[in-house]
PDB file of C-alpha atoms in Angstrom:
ATOM      1  CA  MET A   1     -19.847 -37.794 -72.949  1.00  0.00           C
ATOM      2  CA  ASN A   2     -17.937 -39.893 -70.943  1.00  0.00           C
ATOM      3  CA  LEU A   3     -17.187 -37.245 -67.291  1.00  0.00           C
ATOM      4  CA  PRO A   4     -14.043 -37.552 -65.080  1.00  0.00           C
ATOM      5  CA  LYS A   5     -15.112 -39.904 -62.084  1.00  0.00           C
ATOM      6  CA  LYS A   6     -14.838 -38.297 -58.651  1.00  0.00           C
ATOM      7  CA  ASN A   7     -15.694 -39.800 -55.411  1.00  0.00           C
ATOM      8  CA  ILE A   8     -17.969 -37.879 -53.293  1.00  0.00           C
ATOM      9  CA  ASN A   9     -16.563 -39.346 -49.452  1.00  0.00           C
ATOM     10  CA  ILE A  10     -20.167 -38.133 -48.148  1.00  0.00           C
ATOM     11  CA  LYS A  11     -19.960 -40.075 -44.444  1.00  0.00           C
ATOM     12  CA  GLY A  12     -18.629 -37.171 -42.504  1.00  0.00           C
ATOM     13  CA  PHE A  13     -17.292 -37.001 -38.845  1.00  0.00           C
ATOM     14  CA  THR A  14     -17.987 -40.545 -36.328  1.00  0.00           C
ATOM     15  CA  LEU A  15     -19.447 -39.703 -33.060  1.00  0.00           C
ATOM     16  CA  VAL A  16     -16.511 -39.963 -31.186  1.00  0.00           C
ATOM     17  CA  GLU A  17     -14.351 -37.112 -34.233  1.00  0.00           C
ATOM     18  CA  LEU A  18     -17.983 -35.212 -32.759  1.00  0.00           C
ATOM     19  CA  ILE A  19     -18.026 -35.709 -29.560  1.00  0.00           C
ATOM     20  CA  ILE A  20     -14.456 -35.018 -29.000  1.00  0.00           C
ATOM     21  CA  SER A  21     -13.917 -31.964 -30.923  1.00  0.00           C
ATOM     22  CA  VAL A  22     -17.341 -29.957 -29.175  1.00  0.00           C
ATOM     23  CA  GLY A  23     -15.568 -31.054 -26.028  1.00  0.00           C
ATOM     24  CA  THR A  24     -12.246 -28.907 -26.809  1.00  0.00           C
ATOM     25  CA  LEU A  25     -14.762 -25.896 -28.398  1.00  0.00           C
ATOM     26  CA  ALA A  26     -16.269 -25.962 -25.302  1.00  0.00           C
ATOM     27  CA  LEU A  27     -13.414 -25.734 -22.605  1.00  0.00           C
ATOM     28  CA  LEU A  28     -11.875 -22.981 -25.076  1.00  0.00           C
ATOM     29  CA  GLY A  29     -15.026 -21.400 -25.226  1.00  0.00           C
ATOM     30  CA  VAL A  30     -15.237 -21.096 -21.283  1.00  0.00           C
ATOM     31  CA  LEU A  31     -11.375 -20.684 -21.463  1.00  0.00           C
ATOM     32  CA  ILE A  32     -12.721 -17.409 -23.349  1.00  0.00           C
ATOM     33  CA  LEU A  33     -15.185 -16.994 -20.877  1.00  0.00           C
ATOM     34  CA  ILE A  34     -13.468 -16.586 -18.357  1.00  0.00           C
ATOM     35  CA  PHE A  35     -10.637 -14.269 -19.682  1.00  0.00           C
ATOM     36  CA  PHE A  36     -13.256 -11.348 -21.067  1.00  0.00           C
ATOM     37  CA  MET A  37     -14.982 -11.779 -17.916  1.00  0.00           C
ATOM     38  CA  SER A  38     -11.281 -11.625 -15.769  1.00  0.00           C
ATOM     39  CA  SER A  39     -10.947  -8.308 -18.850  1.00  0.00           C
ATOM     40  CA  SER A  40     -14.813  -6.991 -17.567  1.00  0.00           C
ATOM     41  CA  ASP A  41     -13.766  -7.197 -13.779  1.00  0.00           C
ATOM     42  CA  LEU A  42     -10.745  -5.891 -13.474  1.00  0.00           C
ATOM     43  CA  SER A  43     -12.134  -2.947 -15.974  1.00  0.00           C
ATOM     44  CA  LEU A  44     -14.347  -1.943 -12.832  1.00  0.00           C
ATOM     45  CA  ARG A  45     -11.446  -1.855 -10.283  1.00  0.00           C
ATOM     46  CA  THR A  46      -9.738   0.050 -11.990  1.00  0.00           C
ATOM     47  CA  GLU A  47     -12.308   2.602 -12.643  1.00  0.00           C
ATOM     48  CA  GLU A  48     -13.532   2.222  -8.799  1.00  0.00           C
ATOM     49  CA  LEU A  49     -10.059   2.616  -7.478  1.00  0.00           C
ATOM     50  CA  ASP A  50      -9.706   6.143  -9.824  1.00  0.00           C
ATOM     51  CA  TYR A  51     -12.419   7.242  -8.748  1.00  0.00           C
ATOM     52  CA  SER A  52     -11.678   6.223  -5.269  1.00  0.00           C
ATOM     53  CA  VAL A  53      -8.512   7.506  -5.494  1.00  0.00           C
ATOM     54  CA  TYR A  54     -10.053  11.544  -6.462  1.00  0.00           C
ATOM     55  CA  HIS A  55     -12.625  11.305  -3.887  1.00  0.00           C
ATOM     56  CA  THR A  56     -10.679  11.098  -1.233  1.00  0.00           C
ATOM     57  CA  ASN A  57      -8.572  13.090  -2.633  1.00  0.00           C
ATOM     58  CA  ASN A  58     -11.588  15.540  -3.095  1.00  0.00           C
ATOM     59  CA  ILE A  59     -12.930  14.355   0.595  1.00  0.00           C
ATOM     60  CA  ILE A  60      -9.430  15.145   2.659  1.00  0.00           C
ATOM     61  CA  GLU A  61      -8.667  18.932   0.442  1.00  0.00           C
ATOM     62  CA  SER A  62     -12.365  20.411   1.214  1.00  0.00           C
ATOM     63  CA  ILE A  63     -11.737  18.826   4.563  1.00  0.00           C
ATOM     64  CA  LYS A  64      -8.360  21.163   5.224  1.00  0.00           C
ATOM     65  CA  LEU A  65     -10.431  24.054   3.662  1.00  0.00           C
ATOM     66  CA  ASN A  66     -13.426  23.221   6.126  1.00  0.00           C
ATOM     67  CA  ARG A  67     -15.798  22.606   3.460  1.00  0.00           C
ATOM     68  CA  TRP A  68     -18.509  20.499   5.307  1.00  0.00           C
ATOM     69  CA  GLU A  69     -21.690  22.738   3.834  1.00  0.00           C
ATOM     70  CA  GLU A  70     -20.675  21.291   0.519  1.00  0.00           C
ATOM     71  CA  ASN A  71     -20.061  18.719  -1.060  1.00  0.00           C
ATOM     72  CA  PRO A  72     -18.142  15.875  -0.784  1.00  0.00           C
ATOM     73  CA  LEU A  73     -18.866  16.925   3.102  1.00  0.00           C
ATOM     74  CA  LYS A  74     -22.080  17.799   3.425  1.00  0.00           C
ATOM     75  CA  ASN A  75     -23.291  13.953   2.694  1.00  0.00           C
ATOM     76  CA  PHE A  76     -21.342  12.759   5.857  1.00  0.00           C
ATOM     77  CA  LYS A  77     -23.162  11.651   9.052  1.00  0.00           C
ATOM     78  CA  ILE A  78     -21.957  11.086  12.065  1.00  0.00           C
ATOM     79  CA  ILE A  79     -22.159   7.501  12.803  1.00  0.00           C
ATOM     80  CA  ASP A  80     -19.372   7.190  16.196  1.00  0.00           C
ATOM     81  CA  ILE A  81     -18.061   8.949  18.440  1.00  0.00           C
ATOM     82  CA  SER A  82     -16.219   7.455  20.883  1.00  0.00           C
ATOM     83  CA  ASN A  83     -11.496   6.651  22.231  1.00  0.00           C
ATOM     84  CA  ASP A  84     -11.813  10.839  21.132  1.00  0.00           C
ATOM     85  CA  ASN A  85     -12.054   8.929  17.372  1.00  0.00           C
ATOM     86  CA  THR A  86     -14.800  10.379  15.265  1.00  0.00           C
ATOM     87  CA  ILE A  87     -16.319   8.771  12.940  1.00  0.00           C
ATOM     88  CA  LEU A  88     -17.828   9.430  10.001  1.00  0.00           C
ATOM     89  CA  SER A  89     -19.647   7.724   7.020  1.00  0.00           C
ATOM     90  CA  SER A  90     -21.365   8.215   3.343  1.00  0.00           C
ATOM     91  CA  LEU A  91     -22.938   5.892   1.379  1.00  0.00           C
ATOM     92  CA  TYR A  92     -22.999   6.143  -2.235  1.00  0.00           C
ATOM     93  CA  ASP A  93     -25.089   4.776  -5.552  1.00  0.00           C
ATOM     94  CA  LYS A  94     -23.057   2.211  -8.693  1.00  0.00           C
ATOM     95  CA  ASN A  95     -22.485   5.959  -9.740  1.00  0.00           C
ATOM     96  CA  TRP A  96     -21.090   7.559  -7.270  1.00  0.00           C
ATOM     97  CA  ASN A  97     -23.943   9.519  -6.490  1.00  0.00           C
ATOM     98  CA  PRO A  98     -24.928  10.058  -2.400  1.00  0.00           C
ATOM     99  CA  THR A  99     -27.763   7.751  -1.368  1.00  0.00           C
ATOM    100  CA  ASN A 100     -29.561   7.472   1.961  1.00  0.00           C
ATOM    101  CA  GLU A 101     -30.785   3.715   1.160  1.00  0.00           C
ATOM    102  CA  GLU A 102     -29.004   1.319   2.015  1.00  0.00           C
ATOM    103  CA  ASN A 103     -30.640  -1.555  -0.643  1.00  0.00           C
ATOM    104  CA  GLU A 104     -28.785   1.470  -3.303  1.00  0.00           C
ATOM    105  CA  ALA A 105     -25.170   1.191  -2.142  1.00  0.00           C
ATOM    106  CA  LEU A 106     -22.688  -0.097  -3.664  1.00  0.00           C
ATOM    107  CA  PHE A 107     -19.907   2.199  -2.093  1.00  0.00           C
ATOM    108  CA  ARG A 108     -18.441   3.265   1.204  1.00  0.00           C
ATOM    109  CA  THR A 109     -16.735   6.280   2.427  1.00  0.00           C
ATOM    110  CA  ASN A 110     -15.582   6.605   6.460  1.00  0.00           C
ATOM    111  CA  ILE A 111     -13.608   9.980   7.506  1.00  0.00           C
ATOM    112  CA  ILE A 112     -12.176   8.984  10.642  1.00  0.00           C
ATOM    113  CA  LEU A 113     -10.710  11.949  12.861  1.00  0.00           C
ATOM    114  CA  LYS A 114      -9.212  11.789  15.587  1.00  0.00           C
ATOM    115  CA  GLU A 115      -7.666  14.917  17.898  1.00  0.00           C
ATOM    116  CA  GLU A 116      -4.023  14.223  18.192  1.00  0.00           C
ATOM    117  CA  SER A 117      -2.973  17.178  20.024  1.00  0.00           C
ATOM    118  CA  GLU A 118      -3.632  20.666  20.072  1.00  0.00           C
ATOM    119  CA  ASN A 119      -2.094  23.875  20.906  1.00  0.00           C
ATOM    120  CA  SER A 120      -3.953  27.418  21.825  1.00  0.00           C
ATOM    121  CA  GLU A 121      -5.739  28.072  18.315  1.00  0.00           C
ATOM    122  CA  LYS A 122      -4.600  24.806  16.347  1.00  0.00           C
ATOM    123  CA  SER A 123      -4.489  21.338  16.734  1.00  0.00           C
ATOM    124  CA  LEU A 124      -3.518  18.241  15.163  1.00  0.00           C
ATOM    125  CA  TYR A 125      -6.187  15.314  13.353  1.00  0.00           C
ATOM    126  CA  ASN A 126      -5.014  12.686  12.518  1.00  0.00           C
ATOM    127  CA  LEU A 127      -6.905  11.467   9.216  1.00  0.00           C
ATOM    128  CA  ARG A 128      -7.992   8.350   7.611  1.00  0.00           C
ATOM    129  CA  VAL A 129     -10.378   8.326   4.793  1.00  0.00           C
ATOM    130  CA  GLN A 130     -11.320   5.348   3.739  1.00  0.00           C
ATOM    131  CA  VAL A 131     -13.343   3.691   0.295  1.00  0.00           C
ATOM    132  CA  VAL A 132     -15.180   1.051   0.823  1.00  0.00           C
ATOM    133  CA  ARG A 133     -16.862  -1.609  -2.342  1.00  0.00           C
ATOM    134  CA  LEU A 134     -20.233  -3.452  -0.214  1.00  0.00           C
ATOM    135  CA  LYS A 135     -21.090  -5.985  -2.758  1.00  0.00           C
ATOM    136  CA  LYS A 136     -18.730  -8.370  -3.796  1.00  0.00           C
ATOM    137  CA  TYR A 137     -16.590  -8.837  -6.479  1.00  0.00           C
ATOM    138  CA  PHE A 138     -16.480 -11.043  -9.395  1.00  0.00           C
ATOM    139  CA  ARG A 139     -14.441 -14.493  -7.989  1.00  0.00           C
ATOM    140  CA  SER A 140     -13.285 -12.155  -4.997  1.00  0.00           C
ATOM    141  CA  LYS A 141     -13.816 -13.970  -1.539  1.00  0.00           C
ATOM    142  CA  GLU A 142     -14.165 -10.131   0.388  1.00  0.00           C
ATOM    143  CA  ASN A 143     -17.041  -8.945   1.683  1.00  0.00           C
ATOM    144  CA  ASN A 144     -16.312  -5.800   2.051  1.00  0.00           C
ATOM    145  CA  PRO A 145     -13.123  -4.950  -0.114  1.00  0.00           C
ATOM    146  CA  GLU A 146     -11.664  -1.943   0.574  1.00  0.00           C
ATOM    147  CA  ILE A 147     -11.043  -0.939  -2.760  1.00  0.00           C
ATOM    148  CA  HIS A 148      -8.589   2.809  -1.571  1.00  0.00           C
ATOM    149  CA  SER A 149      -7.298   4.301   1.960  1.00  0.00           C
ATOM    150  CA  VAL A 150      -5.654   6.553   2.876  1.00  0.00           C
ATOM    151  CA  ASN A 151      -4.048   8.124   6.190  1.00  0.00           C
ATOM    152  CA  THR A 152      -2.658  11.652   7.298  1.00  0.00           C
ATOM    153  CA  SER A 153      -2.383  14.437   9.934  1.00  0.00           C
ATOM    154  CA  LEU A 154      -3.826  17.648   9.073  1.00  0.00           C
ATOM    155  CA  TYR A 155      -2.849  21.071  10.960  1.00  0.00           C
ATOM    156  CA  LEU A 156      -6.051  22.874  11.371  1.00  0.00           C
ATOM    157  CA  ASP A 157      -7.446  26.238  12.401  1.00  0.00           C
ATOM    158  CA  THR A 158     -10.859  24.987  13.327  1.00  0.00           C
ATOM    159  CA  ILE A 159     -11.922  22.751  15.991  1.00  0.00           C
ATOM    160  CA  LEU A 160     -13.247  19.524  16.420  1.00  0.00           C
ATOM    161  CA  GLU A 161     -16.879  20.021  17.144  1.00  0.00           C
ATOM    162  CA  ASP A 162     -17.193  22.887  15.446  1.00  0.00           C
ATOM    163  CA  MET A 163     -16.468  21.370  11.831  1.00  0.00           C
ATOM    164  CA  LEU A 164     -19.244  18.957  12.173  1.00  0.00           C
ATOM    165  CA  LYS A 165     -21.415  22.014  13.578  1.00  0.00           C
TER     166      LYS A 165
ATOM    167  CA  MET B   1      -8.083 -39.643 -62.879  1.00  0.00           C
ATOM    168  CA  ARG B   2      -9.449 -40.610 -59.610  1.00  0.00           C
ATOM    169  CA  LYS B   3     -10.218 -37.375 -56.804  1.00  0.00           C
ATOM    170  CA  ILE B   4     -11.061 -37.404 -53.314  1.00  0.00           C
ATOM    171  CA  ILE B   5     -13.514 -34.352 -52.133  1.00  0.00           C
ATOM    172  CA  ASN B   6     -13.852 -33.540 -48.682  1.00  0.00           C
ATOM    173  CA  ASN B   7     -16.196 -30.800 -47.820  1.00  0.00           C
ATOM    174  CA  SER B   8     -15.720 -30.890 -44.235  1.00  0.00           C
ATOM    175  CA  GLY B   9     -12.461 -29.544 -43.707  1.00  0.00           C
ATOM    176  CA  SER B  10     -13.139 -25.847 -45.176  1.00  0.00           C
ATOM    177  CA  SER B  11     -15.717 -25.022 -42.349  1.00  0.00           C
ATOM    178  CA  SER B  12     -12.780 -26.855 -39.184  1.00  0.00           C
ATOM    179  CA  ILE B  13     -10.357 -24.772 -40.389  1.00  0.00           C
ATOM    180  CA  LEU B  14     -12.791 -21.850 -40.319  1.00  0.00           C
ATOM    181  CA  VAL B  15     -13.808 -22.932 -36.720  1.00  0.00           C
ATOM    182  CA  VAL B  16     -10.174 -23.384 -35.965  1.00  0.00           C
ATOM    183  CA  LEU B  17      -9.243 -19.724 -37.185  1.00  0.00           C
ATOM    184  CA  THR B  18     -12.307 -17.664 -34.934  1.00  0.00           C
ATOM    185  CA  PHE B  19     -11.942 -19.054 -31.744  1.00  0.00           C
ATOM    186  CA  MET B  20      -7.452 -19.156 -32.548  1.00  0.00           C
ATOM    187  CA  MET B  21      -8.840 -15.239 -32.871  1.00  0.00           C
ATOM    188  CA  LEU B  22     -10.802 -15.157 -30.410  1.00  0.00           C
ATOM    189  CA  ILE B  23      -7.871 -16.222 -28.058  1.00  0.00           C
ATOM    190  CA  ILE B  24      -6.101 -13.964 -29.407  1.00  0.00           C
ATOM    191  CA  PHE B  25      -8.010 -11.321 -28.864  1.00  0.00           C
ATOM    192  CA  SER B  26      -8.800 -11.964 -25.334  1.00  0.00           C
ATOM    193  CA  LEU B  27      -5.729 -12.891 -23.665  1.00  0.00           C
ATOM    194  CA  LEU B  28      -4.962  -8.565 -25.573  1.00  0.00           C
ATOM    195  CA  VAL B  29      -8.136  -7.898 -23.490  1.00  0.00           C
ATOM    196  CA  VAL B  30      -6.807  -9.124 -20.395  1.00  0.00           C
ATOM    197  CA  MET B  31      -3.124  -8.052 -20.832  1.00  0.00           C
ATOM    198  CA  SER B  32      -4.566  -4.459 -21.479  1.00  0.00           C
ATOM    199  CA  SER B  33      -7.552  -4.094 -18.428  1.00  0.00           C
ATOM    200  CA  HIS B  34      -3.757  -6.049 -16.245  1.00  0.00           C
ATOM    201  CA  SER B  35      -2.025  -3.616 -17.520  1.00  0.00           C
ATOM    202  CA  ASP B  36      -4.858  -0.346 -17.371  1.00  0.00           C
ATOM    203  CA  TYR B  37      -4.412  -1.279 -12.968  1.00  0.00           C
ATOM    204  CA  LYS B  38      -1.117  -2.079 -12.091  1.00  0.00           C
ATOM    205  CA  LEU B  39      -1.317   1.711 -13.702  1.00  0.00           C
ATOM    206  CA  ALA B  40      -3.903   3.228 -11.649  1.00  0.00           C
ATOM    207  CA  GLU B  41      -2.328   1.067  -7.964  1.00  0.00           C
ATOM    208  CA  LYS B  42       0.394   2.817  -8.718  1.00  0.00           C
ATOM    209  CA  ASN B  43      -1.379   6.488  -8.436  1.00  0.00           C
ATOM    210  CA  ALA B  44      -3.203   5.421  -5.765  1.00  0.00           C
ATOM    211  CA  TYR B  45       0.247   4.385  -4.521  1.00  0.00           C
ATOM    212  CA  SER B  46       1.340   7.597  -5.044  1.00  0.00           C
ATOM    213  CA  THR B  47      -1.213   9.754  -3.750  1.00  0.00           C
ATOM    214  CA  LYS B  48      -1.113   7.962  -0.442  1.00  0.00           C
ATOM    215  CA  GLU B  49       2.759   7.756   0.047  1.00  0.00           C
ATOM    216  CA  TYR B  50       1.943  12.221  -1.413  1.00  0.00           C
ATOM    217  CA  TYR B  51      -0.264  11.844   2.090  1.00  0.00           C
ATOM    218  CA  ASP B  52       2.225   9.815   4.645  1.00  0.00           C
ATOM    219  CA  LEU B  53       5.026  13.150   4.047  1.00  0.00           C
ATOM    220  CA  THR B  54       2.035  15.646   4.037  1.00  0.00           C
ATOM    221  CA  ALA B  55       1.527  14.251   7.347  1.00  0.00           C
ATOM    222  CA  LYS B  56       5.808  14.844   8.095  1.00  0.00           C
ATOM    223  CA  ALA B  57       5.030  17.980   7.313  1.00  0.00           C
ATOM    224  CA  ASN B  58       1.938  19.375   9.756  1.00  0.00           C
ATOM    225  CA  LYS B  59       3.525  17.225  12.344  1.00  0.00           C
ATOM    226  CA  PHE B  60       6.725  19.575  12.102  1.00  0.00           C
ATOM    227  CA  TRP B  61       4.032  22.985  11.411  1.00  0.00           C
ATOM    228  CA  TYR B  62       2.567  21.522  14.992  1.00  0.00           C
ATOM    229  CA  ASP B  63       6.068  21.093  16.958  1.00  0.00           C
ATOM    230  CA  ILE B  64       7.538  24.635  15.464  1.00  0.00           C
ATOM    231  CA  ASP B  65       4.329  26.245  16.091  1.00  0.00           C
ATOM    232  CA  SER B  66       3.720  24.833  19.679  1.00  0.00           C
ATOM    233  CA  ILE B  67       7.669  25.532  20.072  1.00  0.00           C
ATOM    234  CA  LEU B  68       7.351  29.729  19.180  1.00  0.00           C
ATOM    235  CA  LEU B  69       4.260  29.547  21.097  1.00  0.00           C
ATOM    236  CA  ASN B  70       5.731  28.285  24.265  1.00  0.00           C
ATOM    237  CA  ASN B  71       8.398  31.284  23.918  1.00  0.00           C
ATOM    238  CA  ALA B  72       6.170  33.912  22.114  1.00  0.00           C
ATOM    239  CA  GLU B  73       7.619  36.471  25.043  1.00  0.00           C
ATOM    240  CA  LYS B  74      11.376  35.201  23.690  1.00  0.00           C
ATOM    241  CA  SER B  75      14.183  37.652  21.519  1.00  0.00           C
ATOM    242  CA  ILE B  76      14.129  35.771  18.638  1.00  0.00           C
ATOM    243  CA  LEU B  77      17.316  34.712  18.454  1.00  0.00           C
ATOM    244  CA  GLU B  78      16.466  32.406  20.852  1.00  0.00           C
ATOM    245  CA  LYS B  79      13.594  31.258  19.942  1.00  0.00           C
ATOM    246  CA  LEU B  80      15.759  30.492  16.636  1.00  0.00           C
ATOM    247  CA  GLU B  81      17.121  28.721  18.881  1.00  0.00           C
ATOM    248  CA  ASP B  82      14.419  26.141  20.128  1.00  0.00           C
ATOM    249  CA  LEU B  83      14.155  25.604  16.801  1.00  0.00           C
ATOM    250  CA  LYS B  84      17.688  24.227  16.011  1.00  0.00           C
ATOM    251  CA  ILE B  85      17.846  21.710  19.348  1.00  0.00           C
ATOM    252  CA  TYR B  86      14.185  21.173  18.298  1.00  0.00           C
ATOM    253  CA  ASP B  87      15.004  20.561  14.904  1.00  0.00           C
ATOM    254  CA  SER B  88      19.032  20.804  13.439  1.00  0.00           C
ATOM    255  CA  ASP B  89      17.869  20.147   9.944  1.00  0.00           C
ATOM    256  CA  SER B  90      16.360  22.338   8.587  1.00  0.00           C
ATOM    257  CA  ASP B  91      17.317  25.434   7.487  1.00  0.00           C
ATOM    258  CA  LEU B  92      16.608  28.365   9.723  1.00  0.00           C
ATOM    259  CA  GLU B  93      17.131  32.236   8.005  1.00  0.00           C
ATOM    260  CA  ALA B  94      16.488  35.422  10.954  1.00  0.00           C
ATOM    261  CA  SER B  95      16.115  38.801   9.851  1.00  0.00           C
ATOM    262  CA  GLU B  96      15.017  41.716  13.091  1.00  0.00           C
ATOM    263  CA  ASN B  97      11.441  39.874  13.068  1.00  0.00           C
ATOM    264  CA  ILE B  98      11.234  37.857  10.390  1.00  0.00           C
ATOM    265  CA  ILE B  99      11.920  33.553  10.689  1.00  0.00           C
ATOM    266  CA  LEU B 100      12.635  31.600   7.266  1.00  0.00           C
ATOM    267  CA  ILE B 101      12.342  28.229   8.736  1.00  0.00           C
ATOM    268  CA  SER B 102      12.281  25.132   5.500  1.00  0.00           C
ATOM    269  CA  LYS B 103      12.628  22.109   5.505  1.00  0.00           C
ATOM    270  CA  SER B 104      12.769  19.075   3.424  1.00  0.00           C
ATOM    271  CA  PHE B 105      11.071  15.230   3.763  1.00  0.00           C
ATOM    272  CA  LEU B 106      11.973  12.573   1.995  1.00  0.00           C
ATOM    273  CA  ASN B 107      10.499   9.135   2.138  1.00  0.00           C
ATOM    274  CA  SER B 108      12.563   5.660   1.228  1.00  0.00           C
ATOM    275  CA  GLU B 109      10.900   5.647  -2.632  1.00  0.00           C
ATOM    276  CA  GLY B 110      13.096   9.376  -3.014  1.00  0.00           C
ATOM    277  CA  ARG B 111      10.019  11.988  -2.034  1.00  0.00           C
ATOM    278  CA  GLU B 112      10.685  14.705  -1.820  1.00  0.00           C
ATOM    279  CA  LEU B 113       8.598  17.151  -0.012  1.00  0.00           C
ATOM    280  CA  LEU B 114       9.575  21.077   1.026  1.00  0.00           C
ATOM    281  CA  VAL B 115       7.528  22.820   2.948  1.00  0.00           C
ATOM    282  CA  GLU B 116       9.311  26.920   4.338  1.00  0.00           C
ATOM    283  CA  PHE B 117       7.284  28.215   7.026  1.00  0.00           C
ATOM    284  CA  LYS B 118       7.633  32.072   8.093  1.00  0.00           C
ATOM    285  CA  TYR B 119       7.064  33.436  10.968  1.00  0.00           C
ATOM    286  CA  ASP B 120       6.069  36.837  11.972  1.00  0.00           C
ATOM    287  CA  ASN B 121       7.873  37.712  15.679  1.00  0.00           C
ATOM    288  CA  SER B 122       5.457  41.408  15.599  1.00  0.00           C
ATOM    289  CA  ILE B 123       2.384  39.741  15.763  1.00  0.00           C
ATOM    290  CA  LYS B 124       3.683  36.112  16.597  1.00  0.00           C
ATOM    291  CA  LYS B 125       2.485  34.033  13.845  1.00  0.00           C
ATOM    292  CA  LEU B 126       3.394  31.363  12.383  1.00  0.00           C
ATOM    293  CA  ASP B 127       2.232  30.807   8.368  1.00  0.00           C
ATOM    294  CA  LEU B 128       3.127  27.806   6.043  1.00  0.00           C
ATOM    295  CA  ILE B 129       4.244  29.869   3.180  1.00  0.00           C
ATOM    296  CA  THR B 130       5.429  26.675   0.501  1.00  0.00           C
ATOM    297  CA  ILE B 131       4.149  23.226  -0.371  1.00  0.00           C
ATOM    298  CA  LYS B 132       5.848  21.359  -2.999  1.00  0.00           C
ATOM    299  CA  GLU B 133       6.929  18.510  -4.159  1.00  0.00           C
ATOM    300  CA  LEU B 134      10.120  18.625  -5.013  1.00  0.00           C
ATOM    301  CA  PRO B 135      11.024  16.054  -8.940  1.00  0.00           C
ATOM    302  CA  LYS B 136      13.446  14.660  -8.341  1.00  0.00           C
ATOM    303  CA  GLU B 137      17.026  14.963  -9.790  1.00  0.00           C
ATOM    304  CA  PHE B 138      18.767  13.359 -13.086  1.00  0.00           C
ATOM    305  CA  GLU B 139      21.254  13.454 -15.873  1.00  0.00           C
ATOM    306  CA  TYR B 140      20.912  13.022 -19.307  1.00  0.00           C
ATOM    307  CA  GLU B 141      24.077  10.130 -19.031  1.00  0.00           C
ATOM    308  CA  GLU B 142      24.144   9.763 -23.412  1.00  0.00           C
ATOM    309  CA  ILE B 143      22.726  12.947 -25.020  1.00  0.00           C
ATOM    310  CA  GLU B 144      25.724  14.941 -26.119  1.00  0.00           C
ATOM    311  CA  PHE B 145      25.488  18.698 -26.224  1.00  0.00           C
ATOM    312  CA  GLU B 146      27.193  19.997 -28.802  1.00  0.00           C
ATOM    313  CA  ASP B 147      28.547  23.634 -28.583  1.00  0.00           C
ATOM    314  CA  MET B 148      25.581  26.256 -30.663  1.00  0.00           C
ATOM    315  CA  GLU B 149      26.213  29.761 -31.520  1.00  0.00           C
ATOM    316  CA  VAL B 150      24.309  31.990 -29.949  1.00  0.00           C
ATOM    317  CA  TYR B 151      22.739  34.585 -32.600  1.00  0.00           C
ATOM    318  CA  THR B 152      23.844  38.220 -30.861  1.00  0.00           C
ATOM    319  CA  GLN B 153      23.825  41.153 -32.832  1.00  0.00           C
TER     320      GLN B 153
END
């Protein structure tokens, strides 16, 4: 029986073709990897920014209500009192739990309070709350990038010294 | 009839399609993350603006409280005059022993914060009674409302 004759090309790719294709695929692979890493970095930034906004609002509202004995204010420690500025600071780990260990800490929150003027019973305070990341982001040049900060003024019943007891 | 069979074509197509799919998905993921980040930034900016307006309201509160404390012995009408001199834009209402003060704070983005205070002359005390952000005014331009029949008994 005579079957139709088939010509099978068994030569495959040449070395140049292989080098070009592997090179192109490697470049595309790197591009894809950069896209995914940038995306993961952006997601991380988004999550941290959202939490920082929540955290900052929580701190300001707690100061308004004078809740220095409760979270989140109870974790703050005075680090400096100078030129009418009182600076308090608190460290947080990657899950936003308060920590005292500098090595574990990923975030630092600063409260800068300044008494602007006072009446007989109340005082006007200038308040700045700032959330800082202690480690660099992916492809970021800043060493301690500020995630979020809020400046405001508060007119409070309490005197600063009493608040910080 | 002579046929040339080359088996390398299908695998090449598969590799190219896989890479194209990966590139498209990675681009979509980056775009999605970017829009999420923009939204988070917008929220953060909006919060900052709110606290800027609150700061103005608190300074105003401090100023009017100082005026009222420094002139505690004056009559209610004299206090009203002092408050008018300090800020002619605020709305003032006075009754026998009470002064109601309200003021709106606007920012460059058009956001408006309304604060209302009540001063009781009998106990010489100023209280904040309202602090709220007013929604922006808008009108339906392209929607026409028909006259609807209202059921009445």
